[in-house]
Amino acid sequence: MTTHCALCGGGTVTPDGHCWDCGQAQPAFRSHLEITTGGGAGVSDRGLRRGVNADAMALAGDSAWTIGVVCDGVSMSPRSERAARIAADTGASTLVARLRAGALPETALADAATRAGRAVAALAESAHAAPACTYVAGIAGQGGIWACWIGDSRAYWLPDEGAGMALTEDDTGAHEALSAWLGADAGDPDPRIRSYRPPGPGRLLLCTDGLWRHLPDLDSLRPQGELLVDARALVGRALDAGGHDNVTAVLLAVTA
């Protein structure tokens, strides 16, 4: 379905939310999104201080596994929202294809991150005009949970009972500056992968820094209800805490 510009009336809205003719960003484009699948749910919100939602998310699953991908456009790069959307879609589609082909989760995650990185790099007009984003992907299956990341988007294990834990470590250097991301100016992706076999049921949370910066206490991330209800609650609490950035939370159910 073609969407026409709300400002000039005749132009076509491109996937990054800008008009092809007049170039203006569309009011409220992707300001609040919700997605669900059999074993997962996600909520993304533009936040209270940003004009564009440069976060992106994707979900898929079947009877054996559920996958999720969350990406955060790097604010200082051009078309960062487009980079995040391309990375999330490419990562998710590659994960689905590789898992259905029988690949090990670790192999599928590495391949997906590499393909997502190449897709984002292809958006660059030059080395000095390179869209960029962070990336985190997760798999929840019968054999455990797996997380793969590049940058500072995070994955957490949130058990129904007991202490939760972070599964990722931020790729950052001095002053919390990113040391790894997806983009033509970042070189070939070097994703890190972690697996964990939970002792009981819970959720695998994938999120951007718009969530975890406002909710640093893992006890505040404990599951309370249905997946979509919990994802909405997490995003809502981040908005209540200030909502300075885009906020995205994806939850994957783990039945263990």
Short mmCIF file of C-alpha atoms in Angstrom, two decimals, residues 142-242:
data_model
loop_
_atom_site.label_atom_id
_atom_site.label_comp_id
_atom_site.label_asym_id
_atom_site.label_seq_id
_atom_site.Cartn_x
_atom_site.Cartn_y
_atom_site.Cartn_z
CA GLN A 142 13.91 -25.92 23.56
CA GLY A 143 17.66 -26.15 24.12
CA GLY A 144 18.09 -22.77 25.77
CA ILE A 145 18.48 -19.12 24.84
CA TRP A 146 21.08 -17.38 22.68
CA ALA A 147 21.99 -13.72 22.23
CA CYS A 148 24.15 -11.98 19.63
CA TRP A 149 25.08 -8.31 19.75
CA ILE A 150 27.07 -5.46 18.22
CA GLY A 151 26.99 -2.16 20.09
CA ASP A 152 25.05 -1.26 23.23
CA SER A 153 21.61 -2.71 22.62
CA ARG A 154 21.19 -5.41 25.24
CA ALA A 155 19.76 -8.86 26.06
CA TYR A 156 18.65 -9.90 29.53
CA TRP A 157 17.50 -13.19 31.02
CA LEU A 158 14.45 -12.54 33.23
CA PRO A 159 13.38 -15.67 35.12
CA ASP A 160 9.92 -16.07 36.61
CA GLU A 161 11.70 -16.79 39.90
CA GLY A 162 15.18 -15.88 41.07
CA ALA A 163 17.73 -13.31 39.93
CA GLY A 164 17.93 -12.08 36.35
CA MET A 165 21.12 -11.29 34.51
CA ALA A 166 22.51 -9.42 31.53
CA LEU A 167 23.58 -11.68 28.66
CA THR A 168 25.44 -8.96 26.75
CA GLU A 169 28.33 -6.58 27.41
CA ASP A 170 28.24 -3.17 25.78
CA ASP A 171 30.70 -2.47 22.97
CA THR A 172 31.75 0.90 24.34
CA GLY A 173 34.95 2.73 25.18
CA ALA A 174 35.81 5.98 26.95
CA HIS A 175 32.82 8.13 27.91
CA GLU A 176 30.50 5.29 26.81
CA ALA A 177 31.31 5.97 23.15
CA LEU A 178 30.38 3.09 20.84
CA SER A 179 33.30 0.92 19.80
CA ALA A 180 31.30 -1.35 17.48
CA TRP A 181 28.26 -0.87 15.26
CA LEU A 182 26.84 -1.83 11.88
CA GLY A 183 27.70 0.47 8.99
CA ALA A 184 30.09 1.09 6.12
CA ASP A 185 32.43 3.00 8.44
CA ALA A 186 32.62 0.11 10.94
CA GLY A 187 34.28 -2.59 8.84
CA ASP A 188 33.12 -6.19 8.82
CA PRO A 189 30.84 -7.09 11.74
CA ASP A 190 32.43 -9.01 14.61
CA PRO A 191 29.37 -10.20 16.55
CA ARG A 192 29.63 -11.65 20.01
CA ILE A 193 27.38 -14.56 20.96
CA ARG A 194 26.35 -16.01 24.31
CA SER A 195 24.21 -19.04 25.12
CA TYR A 196 22.48 -19.98 28.36
CA ARG A 197 20.37 -22.92 29.51
CA PRO A 198 17.77 -21.56 31.93
CA PRO A 199 16.84 -23.74 34.92
CA GLY A 200 13.20 -22.63 34.69
CA PRO A 201 10.73 -20.50 32.72
CA GLY A 202 11.08 -16.79 32.09
CA ARG A 203 11.64 -14.24 29.32
CA LEU A 204 14.48 -13.19 27.07
CA LEU A 205 14.42 -9.39 26.85
CA LEU A 206 16.00 -7.53 23.92
CA CYS A 207 16.11 -3.75 24.26
CA THR A 208 17.71 -0.47 23.26
CA ASP A 209 19.47 1.95 25.59
CA GLY A 210 16.30 4.04 25.72
CA LEU A 211 14.96 1.32 28.01
CA TRP A 212 17.94 0.10 30.01
CA ARG A 213 19.26 3.58 30.84
CA HIS A 214 15.99 4.30 32.65
CA LEU A 215 15.60 0.87 34.22
CA PRO A 216 19.03 -0.20 35.49
CA ASP A 217 17.65 -2.42 38.27
CA LEU A 218 16.97 -5.97 37.03
CA ASP A 219 14.30 -6.42 39.69
CA SER A 220 12.29 -3.73 37.88
CA LEU A 221 12.33 -5.89 34.72
CA ARG A 222 10.73 -8.97 36.28
CA PRO A 223 7.86 -10.56 34.26
CA GLN A 224 4.39 -9.73 35.54
CA GLY A 225 1.78 -10.79 32.97
CA GLU A 226 1.27 -11.46 29.28
CA LEU A 227 4.17 -10.73 26.94
CA LEU A 228 2.62 -7.72 25.22
CA VAL A 229 1.33 -6.33 28.52
CA ASP A 230 4.80 -6.60 30.03
CA ALA A 231 6.47 -5.04 26.98
CA ARG A 232 4.04 -2.12 27.15
CA ALA A 233 4.70 -1.73 30.86
CA LEU A 234 8.48 -1.67 30.38
CA VAL A 235 8.27 0.98 27.68
CA GLY A 236 5.74 2.94 29.70
CA ARG A 237 8.00 3.03 32.73
CA ALA A 238 10.88 4.31 30.62
CA LEU A 239 8.64 7.06 29.27
CA ASP A 240 7.51 7.93 32.79
CA ALA A 241 11.18 8.18 33.79
CA GLY A 242 11.78 10.86 31.18
#
